[in-house]
Every structure is written in structure tokens, then in C-alpha cells.
PDB file of C-alpha atoms in Angstrom:
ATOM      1  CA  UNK Q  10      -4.442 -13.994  -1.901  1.00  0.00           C
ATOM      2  CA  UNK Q  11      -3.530 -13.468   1.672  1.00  0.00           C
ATOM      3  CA  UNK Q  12      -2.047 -10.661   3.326  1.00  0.00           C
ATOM      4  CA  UNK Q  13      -1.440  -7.281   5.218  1.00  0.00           C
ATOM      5  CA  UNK Q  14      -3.242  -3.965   2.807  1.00  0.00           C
ATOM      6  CA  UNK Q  15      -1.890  -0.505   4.719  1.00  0.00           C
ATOM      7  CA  UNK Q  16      -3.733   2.264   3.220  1.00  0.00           C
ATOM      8  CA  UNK Q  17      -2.991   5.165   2.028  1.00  0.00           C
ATOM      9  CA  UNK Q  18       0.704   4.357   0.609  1.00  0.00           C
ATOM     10  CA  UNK Q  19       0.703   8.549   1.112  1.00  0.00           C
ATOM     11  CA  UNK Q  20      -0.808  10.618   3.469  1.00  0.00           C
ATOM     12  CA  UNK Q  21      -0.214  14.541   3.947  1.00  0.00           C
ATOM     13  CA  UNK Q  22      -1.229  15.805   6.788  1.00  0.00           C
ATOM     14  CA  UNK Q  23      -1.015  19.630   8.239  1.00  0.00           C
ATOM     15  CA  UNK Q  24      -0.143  20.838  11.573  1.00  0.00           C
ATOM     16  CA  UNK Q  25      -2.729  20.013  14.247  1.00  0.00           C
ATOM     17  CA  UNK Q  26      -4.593  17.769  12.539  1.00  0.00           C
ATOM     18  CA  UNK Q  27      -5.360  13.741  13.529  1.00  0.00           C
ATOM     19  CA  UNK Q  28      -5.277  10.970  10.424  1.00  0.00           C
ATOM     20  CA  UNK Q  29      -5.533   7.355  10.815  1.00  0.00           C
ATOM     21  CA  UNK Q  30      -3.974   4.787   9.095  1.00  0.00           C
ATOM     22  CA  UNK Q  31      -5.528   1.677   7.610  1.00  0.00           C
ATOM     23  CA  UNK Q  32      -4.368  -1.606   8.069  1.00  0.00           C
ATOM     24  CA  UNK Q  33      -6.576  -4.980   7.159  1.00  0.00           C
ATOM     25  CA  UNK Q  34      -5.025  -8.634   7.472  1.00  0.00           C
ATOM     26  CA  UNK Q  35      -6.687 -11.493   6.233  1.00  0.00           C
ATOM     27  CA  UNK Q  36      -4.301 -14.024   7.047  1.00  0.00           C
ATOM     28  CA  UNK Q  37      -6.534 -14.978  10.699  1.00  0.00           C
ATOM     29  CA  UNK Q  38      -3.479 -13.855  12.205  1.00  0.00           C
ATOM     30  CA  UNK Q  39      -4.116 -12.930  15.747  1.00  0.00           C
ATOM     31  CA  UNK Q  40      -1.223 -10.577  16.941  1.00  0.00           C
ATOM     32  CA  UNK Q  41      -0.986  -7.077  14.771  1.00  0.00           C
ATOM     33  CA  UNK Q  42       1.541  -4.277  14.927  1.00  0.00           C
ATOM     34  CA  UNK Q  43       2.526  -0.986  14.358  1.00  0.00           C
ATOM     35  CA  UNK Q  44       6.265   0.327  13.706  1.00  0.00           C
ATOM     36  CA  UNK Q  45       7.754   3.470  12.447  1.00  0.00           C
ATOM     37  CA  UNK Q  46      10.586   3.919  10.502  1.00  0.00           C
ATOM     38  CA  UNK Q  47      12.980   6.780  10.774  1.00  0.00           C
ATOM     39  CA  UNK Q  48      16.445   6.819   8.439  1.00  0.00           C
ATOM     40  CA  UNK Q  49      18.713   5.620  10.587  1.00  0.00           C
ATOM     41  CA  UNK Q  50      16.566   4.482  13.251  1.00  0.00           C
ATOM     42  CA  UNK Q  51      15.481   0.996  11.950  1.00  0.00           C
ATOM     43  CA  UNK Q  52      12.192   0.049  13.461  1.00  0.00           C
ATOM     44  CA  UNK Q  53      10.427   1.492  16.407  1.00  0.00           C
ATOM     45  CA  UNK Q  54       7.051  -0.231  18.054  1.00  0.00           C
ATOM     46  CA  UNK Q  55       4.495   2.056  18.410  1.00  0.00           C
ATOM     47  CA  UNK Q  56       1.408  -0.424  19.843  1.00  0.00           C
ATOM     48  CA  UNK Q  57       0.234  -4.055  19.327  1.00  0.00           C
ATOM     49  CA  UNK Q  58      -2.128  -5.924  19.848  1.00  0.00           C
ATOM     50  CA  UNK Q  59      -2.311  -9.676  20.543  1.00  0.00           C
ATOM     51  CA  UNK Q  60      -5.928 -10.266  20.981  1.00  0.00           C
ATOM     52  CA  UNK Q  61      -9.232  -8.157  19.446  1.00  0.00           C
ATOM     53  CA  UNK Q  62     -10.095  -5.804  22.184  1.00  0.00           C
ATOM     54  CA  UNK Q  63      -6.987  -5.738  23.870  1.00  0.00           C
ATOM     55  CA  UNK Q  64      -3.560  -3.786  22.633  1.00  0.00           C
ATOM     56  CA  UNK Q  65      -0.425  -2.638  24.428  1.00  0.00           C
ATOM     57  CA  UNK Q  66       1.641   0.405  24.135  1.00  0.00           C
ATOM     58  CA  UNK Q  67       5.435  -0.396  22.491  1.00  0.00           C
ATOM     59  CA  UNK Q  68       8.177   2.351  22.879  1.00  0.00           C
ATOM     60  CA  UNK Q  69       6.793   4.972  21.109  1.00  0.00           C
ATOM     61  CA  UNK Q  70       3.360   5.215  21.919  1.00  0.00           C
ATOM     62  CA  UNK Q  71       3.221   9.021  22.788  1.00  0.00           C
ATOM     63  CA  UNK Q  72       0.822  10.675  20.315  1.00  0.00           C
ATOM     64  CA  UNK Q  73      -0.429   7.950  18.905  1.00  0.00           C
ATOM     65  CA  UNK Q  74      -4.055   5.631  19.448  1.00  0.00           C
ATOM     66  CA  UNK Q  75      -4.892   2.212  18.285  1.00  0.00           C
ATOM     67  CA  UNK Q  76      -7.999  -0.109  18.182  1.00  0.00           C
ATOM     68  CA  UNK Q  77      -8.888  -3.529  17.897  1.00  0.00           C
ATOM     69  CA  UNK Q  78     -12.223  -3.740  17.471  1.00  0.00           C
ATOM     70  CA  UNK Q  79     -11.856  -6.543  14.980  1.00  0.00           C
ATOM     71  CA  UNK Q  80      -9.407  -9.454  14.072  1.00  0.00           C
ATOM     72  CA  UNK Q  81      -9.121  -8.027  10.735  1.00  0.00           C
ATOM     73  CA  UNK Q  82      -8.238  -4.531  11.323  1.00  0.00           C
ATOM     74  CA  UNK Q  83      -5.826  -2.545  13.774  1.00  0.00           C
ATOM     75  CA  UNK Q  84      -5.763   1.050  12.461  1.00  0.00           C
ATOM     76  CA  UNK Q  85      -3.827   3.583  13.895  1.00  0.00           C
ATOM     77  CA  UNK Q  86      -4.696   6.956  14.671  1.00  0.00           C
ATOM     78  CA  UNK Q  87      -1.983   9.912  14.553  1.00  0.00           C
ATOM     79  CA  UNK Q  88      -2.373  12.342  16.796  1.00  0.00           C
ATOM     80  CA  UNK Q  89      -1.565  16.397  17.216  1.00  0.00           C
ATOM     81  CA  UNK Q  90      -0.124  15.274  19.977  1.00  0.00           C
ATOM     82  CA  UNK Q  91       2.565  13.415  18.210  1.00  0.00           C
ATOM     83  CA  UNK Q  92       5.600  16.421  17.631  1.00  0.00           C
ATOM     84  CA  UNK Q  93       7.386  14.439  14.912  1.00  0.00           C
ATOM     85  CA  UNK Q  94       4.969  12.426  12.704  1.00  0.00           C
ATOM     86  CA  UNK Q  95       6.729  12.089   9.267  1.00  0.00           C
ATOM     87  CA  UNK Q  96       7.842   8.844   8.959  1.00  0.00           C
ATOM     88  CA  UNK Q  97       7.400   5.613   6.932  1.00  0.00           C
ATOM     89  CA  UNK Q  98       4.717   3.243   9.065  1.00  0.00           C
ATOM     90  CA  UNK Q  99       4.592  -0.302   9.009  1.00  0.00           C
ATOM     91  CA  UNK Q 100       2.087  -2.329   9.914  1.00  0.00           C
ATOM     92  CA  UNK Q 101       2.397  -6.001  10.997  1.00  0.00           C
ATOM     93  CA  UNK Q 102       0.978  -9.433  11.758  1.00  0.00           C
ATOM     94  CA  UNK Q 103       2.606 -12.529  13.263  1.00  0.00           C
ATOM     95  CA  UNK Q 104       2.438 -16.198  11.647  1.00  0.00           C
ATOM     96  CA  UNK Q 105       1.824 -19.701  13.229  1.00  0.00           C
ATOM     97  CA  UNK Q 106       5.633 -19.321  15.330  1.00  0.00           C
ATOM     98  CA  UNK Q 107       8.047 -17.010  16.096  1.00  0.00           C
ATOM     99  CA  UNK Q 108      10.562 -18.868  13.228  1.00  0.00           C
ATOM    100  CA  UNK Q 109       8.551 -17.540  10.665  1.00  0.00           C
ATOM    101  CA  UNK Q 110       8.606 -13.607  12.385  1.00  0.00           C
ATOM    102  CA  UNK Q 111       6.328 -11.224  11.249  1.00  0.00           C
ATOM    103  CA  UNK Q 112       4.328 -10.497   7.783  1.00  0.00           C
ATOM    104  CA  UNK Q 113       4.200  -6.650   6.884  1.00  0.00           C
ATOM    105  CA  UNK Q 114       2.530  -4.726   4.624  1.00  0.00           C
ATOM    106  CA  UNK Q 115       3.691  -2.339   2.344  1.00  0.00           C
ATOM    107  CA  UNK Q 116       3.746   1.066   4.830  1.00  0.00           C
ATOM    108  CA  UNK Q 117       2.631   4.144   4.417  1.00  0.00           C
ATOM    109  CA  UNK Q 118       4.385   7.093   4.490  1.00  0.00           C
ATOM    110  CA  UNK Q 119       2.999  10.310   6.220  1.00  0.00           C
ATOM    111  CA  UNK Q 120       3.832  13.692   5.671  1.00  0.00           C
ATOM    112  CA  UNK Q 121       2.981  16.749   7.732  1.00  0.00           C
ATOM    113  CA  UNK Q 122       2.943  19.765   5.345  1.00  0.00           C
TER     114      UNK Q 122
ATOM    115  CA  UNK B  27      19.591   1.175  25.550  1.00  0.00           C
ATOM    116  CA  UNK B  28      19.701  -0.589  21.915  1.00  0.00           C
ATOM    117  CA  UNK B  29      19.416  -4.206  22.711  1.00  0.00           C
ATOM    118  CA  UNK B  30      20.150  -5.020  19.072  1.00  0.00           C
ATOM    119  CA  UNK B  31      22.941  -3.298  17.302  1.00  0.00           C
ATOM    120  CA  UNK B  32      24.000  -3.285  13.965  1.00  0.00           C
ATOM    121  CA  UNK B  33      27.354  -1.311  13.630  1.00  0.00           C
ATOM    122  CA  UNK B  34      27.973  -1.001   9.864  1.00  0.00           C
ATOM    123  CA  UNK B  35      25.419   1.205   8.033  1.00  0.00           C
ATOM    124  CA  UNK B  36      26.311   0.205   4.780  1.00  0.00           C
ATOM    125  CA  UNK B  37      28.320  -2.424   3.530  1.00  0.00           C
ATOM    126  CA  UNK B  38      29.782  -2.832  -0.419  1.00  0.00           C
ATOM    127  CA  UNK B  39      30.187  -6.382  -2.091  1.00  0.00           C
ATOM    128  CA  UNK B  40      30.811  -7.139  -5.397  1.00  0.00           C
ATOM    129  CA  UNK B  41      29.012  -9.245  -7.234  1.00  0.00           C
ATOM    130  CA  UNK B  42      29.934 -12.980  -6.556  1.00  0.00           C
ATOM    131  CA  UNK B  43      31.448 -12.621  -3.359  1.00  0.00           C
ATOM    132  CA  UNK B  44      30.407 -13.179   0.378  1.00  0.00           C
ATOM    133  CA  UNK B  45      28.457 -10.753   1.766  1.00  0.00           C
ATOM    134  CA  UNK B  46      28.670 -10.664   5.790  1.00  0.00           C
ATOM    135  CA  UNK B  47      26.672  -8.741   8.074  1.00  0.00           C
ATOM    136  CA  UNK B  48      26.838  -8.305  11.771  1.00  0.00           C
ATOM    137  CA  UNK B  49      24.026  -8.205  14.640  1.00  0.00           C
ATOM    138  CA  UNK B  50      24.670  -8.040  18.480  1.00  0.00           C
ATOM    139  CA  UNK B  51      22.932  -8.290  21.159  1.00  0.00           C
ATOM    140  CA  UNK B  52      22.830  -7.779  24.859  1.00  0.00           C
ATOM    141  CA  UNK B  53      19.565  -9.607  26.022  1.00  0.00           C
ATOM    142  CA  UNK B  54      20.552 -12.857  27.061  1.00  0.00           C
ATOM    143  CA  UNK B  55      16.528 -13.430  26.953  1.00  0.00           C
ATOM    144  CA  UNK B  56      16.541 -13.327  23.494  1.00  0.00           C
ATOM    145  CA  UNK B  57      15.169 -17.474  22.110  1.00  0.00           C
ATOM    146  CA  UNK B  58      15.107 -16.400  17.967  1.00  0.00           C
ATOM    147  CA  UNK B  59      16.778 -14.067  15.832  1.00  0.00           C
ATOM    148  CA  UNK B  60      15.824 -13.143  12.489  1.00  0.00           C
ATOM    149  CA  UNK B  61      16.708 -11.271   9.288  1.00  0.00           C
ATOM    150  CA  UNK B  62      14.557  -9.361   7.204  1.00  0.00           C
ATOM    151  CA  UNK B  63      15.189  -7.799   3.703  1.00  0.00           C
ATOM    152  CA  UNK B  64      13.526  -4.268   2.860  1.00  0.00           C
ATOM    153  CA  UNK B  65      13.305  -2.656  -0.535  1.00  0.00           C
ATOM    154  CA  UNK B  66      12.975   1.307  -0.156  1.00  0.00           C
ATOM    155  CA  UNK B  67       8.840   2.184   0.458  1.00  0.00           C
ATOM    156  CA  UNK B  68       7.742  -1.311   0.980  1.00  0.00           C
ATOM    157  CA  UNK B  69       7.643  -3.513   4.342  1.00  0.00           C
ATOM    158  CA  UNK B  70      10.370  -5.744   5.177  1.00  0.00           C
ATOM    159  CA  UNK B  71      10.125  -9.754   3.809  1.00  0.00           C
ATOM    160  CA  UNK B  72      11.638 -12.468   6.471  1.00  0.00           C
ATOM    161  CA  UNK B  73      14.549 -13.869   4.883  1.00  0.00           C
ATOM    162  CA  UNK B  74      15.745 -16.424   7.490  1.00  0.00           C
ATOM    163  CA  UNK B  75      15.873 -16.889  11.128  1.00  0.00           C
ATOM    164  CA  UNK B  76      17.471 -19.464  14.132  1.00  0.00           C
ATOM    165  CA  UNK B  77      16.678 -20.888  17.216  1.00  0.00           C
ATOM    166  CA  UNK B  78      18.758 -19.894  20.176  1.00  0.00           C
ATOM    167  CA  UNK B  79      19.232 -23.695  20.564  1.00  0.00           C
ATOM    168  CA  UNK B  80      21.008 -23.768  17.204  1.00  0.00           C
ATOM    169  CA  UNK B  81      24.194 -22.189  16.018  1.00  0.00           C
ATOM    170  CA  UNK B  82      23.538 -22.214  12.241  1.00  0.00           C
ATOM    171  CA  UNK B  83      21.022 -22.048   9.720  1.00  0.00           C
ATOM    172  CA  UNK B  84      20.943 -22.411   5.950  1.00  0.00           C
ATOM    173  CA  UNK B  85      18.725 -21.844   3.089  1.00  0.00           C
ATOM    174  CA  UNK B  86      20.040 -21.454   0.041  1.00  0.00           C
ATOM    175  CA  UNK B  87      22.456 -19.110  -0.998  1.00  0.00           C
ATOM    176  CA  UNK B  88      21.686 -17.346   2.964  1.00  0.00           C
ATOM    177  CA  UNK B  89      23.103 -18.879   6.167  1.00  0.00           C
ATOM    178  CA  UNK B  90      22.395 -17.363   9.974  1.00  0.00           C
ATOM    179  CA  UNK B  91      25.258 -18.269  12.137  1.00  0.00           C
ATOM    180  CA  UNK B  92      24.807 -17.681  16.275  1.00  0.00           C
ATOM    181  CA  UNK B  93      27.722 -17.336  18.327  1.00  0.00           C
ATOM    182  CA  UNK B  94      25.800 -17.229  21.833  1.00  0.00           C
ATOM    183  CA  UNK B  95      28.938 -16.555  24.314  1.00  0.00           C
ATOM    184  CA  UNK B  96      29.386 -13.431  21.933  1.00  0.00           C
ATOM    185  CA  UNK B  97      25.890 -12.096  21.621  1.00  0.00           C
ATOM    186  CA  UNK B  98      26.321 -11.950  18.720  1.00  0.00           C
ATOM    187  CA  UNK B  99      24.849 -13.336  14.946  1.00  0.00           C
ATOM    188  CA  UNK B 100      26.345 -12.664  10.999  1.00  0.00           C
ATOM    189  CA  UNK B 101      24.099 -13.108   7.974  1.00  0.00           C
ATOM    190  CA  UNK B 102      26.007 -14.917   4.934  1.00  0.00           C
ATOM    191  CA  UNK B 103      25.419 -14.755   1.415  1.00  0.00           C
ATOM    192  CA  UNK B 104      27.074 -16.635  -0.932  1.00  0.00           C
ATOM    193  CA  UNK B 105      27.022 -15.450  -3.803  1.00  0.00           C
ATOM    194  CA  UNK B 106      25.944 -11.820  -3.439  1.00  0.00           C
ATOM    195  CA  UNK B 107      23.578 -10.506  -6.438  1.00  0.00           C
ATOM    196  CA  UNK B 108      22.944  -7.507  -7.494  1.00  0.00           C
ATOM    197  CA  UNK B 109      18.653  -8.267  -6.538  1.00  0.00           C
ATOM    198  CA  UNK B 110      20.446  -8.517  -2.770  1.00  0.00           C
ATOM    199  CA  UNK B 111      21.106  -4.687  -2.377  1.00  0.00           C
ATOM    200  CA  UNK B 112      18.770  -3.498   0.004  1.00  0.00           C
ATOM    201  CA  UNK B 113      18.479  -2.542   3.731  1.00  0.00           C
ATOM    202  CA  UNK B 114      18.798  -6.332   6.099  1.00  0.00           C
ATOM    203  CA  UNK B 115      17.263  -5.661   9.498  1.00  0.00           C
ATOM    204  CA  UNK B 116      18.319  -7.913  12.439  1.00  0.00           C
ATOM    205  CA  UNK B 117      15.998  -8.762  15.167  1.00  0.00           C
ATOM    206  CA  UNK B 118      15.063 -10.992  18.180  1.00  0.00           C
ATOM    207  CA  UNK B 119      12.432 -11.663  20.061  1.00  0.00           C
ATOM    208  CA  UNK B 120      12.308 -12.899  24.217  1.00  0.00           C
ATOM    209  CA  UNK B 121       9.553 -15.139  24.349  1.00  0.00           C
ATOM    210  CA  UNK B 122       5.774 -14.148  23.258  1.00  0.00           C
ATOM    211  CA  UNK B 123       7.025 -10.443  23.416  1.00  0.00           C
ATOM    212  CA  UNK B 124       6.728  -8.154  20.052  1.00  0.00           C
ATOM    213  CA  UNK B 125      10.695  -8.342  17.737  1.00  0.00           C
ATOM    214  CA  UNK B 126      13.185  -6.079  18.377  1.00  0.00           C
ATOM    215  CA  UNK B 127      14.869  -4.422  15.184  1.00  0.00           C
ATOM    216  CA  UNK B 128      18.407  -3.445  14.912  1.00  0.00           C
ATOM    217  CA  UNK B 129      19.037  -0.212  12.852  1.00  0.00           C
ATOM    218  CA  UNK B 130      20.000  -2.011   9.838  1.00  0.00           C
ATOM    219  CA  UNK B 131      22.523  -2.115   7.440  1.00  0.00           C
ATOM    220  CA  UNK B 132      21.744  -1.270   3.984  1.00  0.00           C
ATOM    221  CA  UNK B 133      23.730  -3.850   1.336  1.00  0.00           C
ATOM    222  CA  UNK B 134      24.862  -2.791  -2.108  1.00  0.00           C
ATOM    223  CA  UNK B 135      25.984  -5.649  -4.376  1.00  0.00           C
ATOM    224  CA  UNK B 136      27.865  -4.410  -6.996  1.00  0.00           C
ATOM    225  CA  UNK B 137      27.813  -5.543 -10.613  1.00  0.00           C
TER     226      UNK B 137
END
């Protein structure tokens, strides 16, 4: 069964501290994403990445990393850098065409405690 | 700048009836538009989207109309269910560039 797994569904983190999010596609999709979701705020880019090896930053990049080192996986690494990290994050792939948009997986949502 | 706006937060429909909600835009780069559907703690599902070459779009019981002179597109759903209450996120994309998301507008259908 094909899709996007984000892992964990929750993560705690405390003040200073770096996590990383999981996300694995196994749809061969080549273009992955990563938004965050604030109430009110609808969805924000954070990075992408349209080819292994290569990513860009989206509008929200401060205090966060990414890697592609494979076409499977695009994790993404939250920094202490990052001032306001609780938020609901959404990871992303995109299908044959733009008509068909983007497949997500099911987010994660990070606390700092 | 938002370059797509959803004005209504929220938006109440009973059960039945049309349920309309409203997406501008002020990129005249934008070439599709699409709506997805999000349930609270889970990702968004595409529901339905349209060419910038079209003005309408149906499936089902959801049609995307696209006013271009306006900016501006409206999700339709005849007839609303109570399964359709949930937050509907507009967005567009110019060219091979990532979607842009609108704020959203969170439906309730009402039994």
C-alpha cells in the first residue's frame, strides 16, 4: 500500500534541544515537502526538495534543516534555533501532474515542554 | 503578502444545502488551483482541482468554479453532509513551483 509514513505522530521536545522528524514515501515520487501548520495560519513551506541531493528553502526555513540523501526519505531536523516550534508538521510528495496536487501524510505534531 | 486568501474562517450549512466557499488570489501566474479537505491531526486529502484554462470543474457532489478576471475561485457542494465538516484549504501553484495554501476555512455541516 503506497504512501507518505511521518513519524512520530507526537514529539515533545524541551528548550534547546534539536529533534528530527521522519518522513518515508514509497510512492517513487520525486518532489517532497515540508509545511507547518499554525491555527489560523493554514500552511506554511518550510523546505522541499525536487530531486535527491538537492532541496530549497520555502518561507519559513529559519531554524530548520533538511536532507535528501535518498528518494525515499526527506526528514527534517528542528532546530534550537527555531523560537516557535510547536506546531502540527506536514510532510508531502507530489504525483504524476500538478491536477492531482500533493499526497500528505498524516503530520506530526511537536511540542516544546 | 498572502497571495491566496480565504476570508471566511468558518462557514455553517445545514445538512442538504449548498455549501460555498471562497478563494482569491492575486498572482496572475497562478496555471491550477486546488482544494484540499483536512480532518483535525491528519494531512490534508485533494478533493478537486482546475486548470486555469477552464472555468469549471465537477466531480460528484463537488464543483470548482474559476472566475479569472476576478481572481478569484468558490468550491460547491451540493448536498452538504455532515462527513463534509472539516477545514477546505485553497491553493495554487505557478508553474513547477511548490502550492500555495490559503488559511482555510473550516466547514460545519449541520445535521
Amino acid at each position: 500500500d503506497g504512501g507518505i509514513t511521518q513519524s512520530p505522530k507526537y514529539l515533545f521536545r524541551k528548550e534547546g534541544q534539536n529533534v528530527t522528524l521522519s518522513c518515508e514515501q514509497n510512492l517513487n515520487h520525486d518532489a517532497m515537502y515540508w509545511y507547518r501548520q499554525d491555527p489560523g495560519q493554514g500552511l506554511r513551506l518550510i523546505y522541499y526538495s525536487q530531486i535527491v541531493n538537492d532541496f530549497q528553502k520555502g518561507d519559513i526555513a529559519e531554524g530548520y534543516s533538511v536532507s535528501r540523501e535518498k528518494k525515499e526519505s526527506f526528514p527534517l531536523t528542528v532546530t534550537s534555533a527555531q523560537k516557535n516550534p510547536t506546531a502540527f508538521y506536514l510532510c508531502a510528495s507530489l504525483a504524476g501532474g500538478p491536477n492531482y496536487g500533493y499526497t500528505f501524510g498524516s503530520g506530526t505534531r511537536l511540542t516544546v515542554v | 503578502d498572502q497571495q491566496v486568501k480565504q476570508n471566511s474562517p468558518s462557514l455553517s450549512v445545514q445538512e442538504g444545502r449548498i455549501s460555498i466557499l471562497n478563494c482569491d488570489y492575486t498572482n496572475s501566474m497562478f496555471d491550477y488551483f486546488l482544494w484540499y479537505k483536512k480532518y483535525p491531526a491528519e494531512g490534508p486529502t485533494f478533493l478537486i482541482s482546475i486548470s486555469s484554462i477552464k472555468d469549471k470543474n465537477e466531480d460528484g457532489r463537488f464543483t470548482v468554479f474559476l472566475n479569472k478576471s476576478a481572481k478569484h475561485l468558490s468550491l460547491h457542494i451540493v448536498p452538504s453532509q455532515p462527513g463534509d465538516s472539516a477545514v477546505y484549504f485553497c491553493a495554487a501553484q505557478p508553474g513547477n513551483t511548490p502550492l500555495v495554501f490559503g488559511k482555510g476555512t473550516r466547514l460545519s455541516v449541520i445535521a
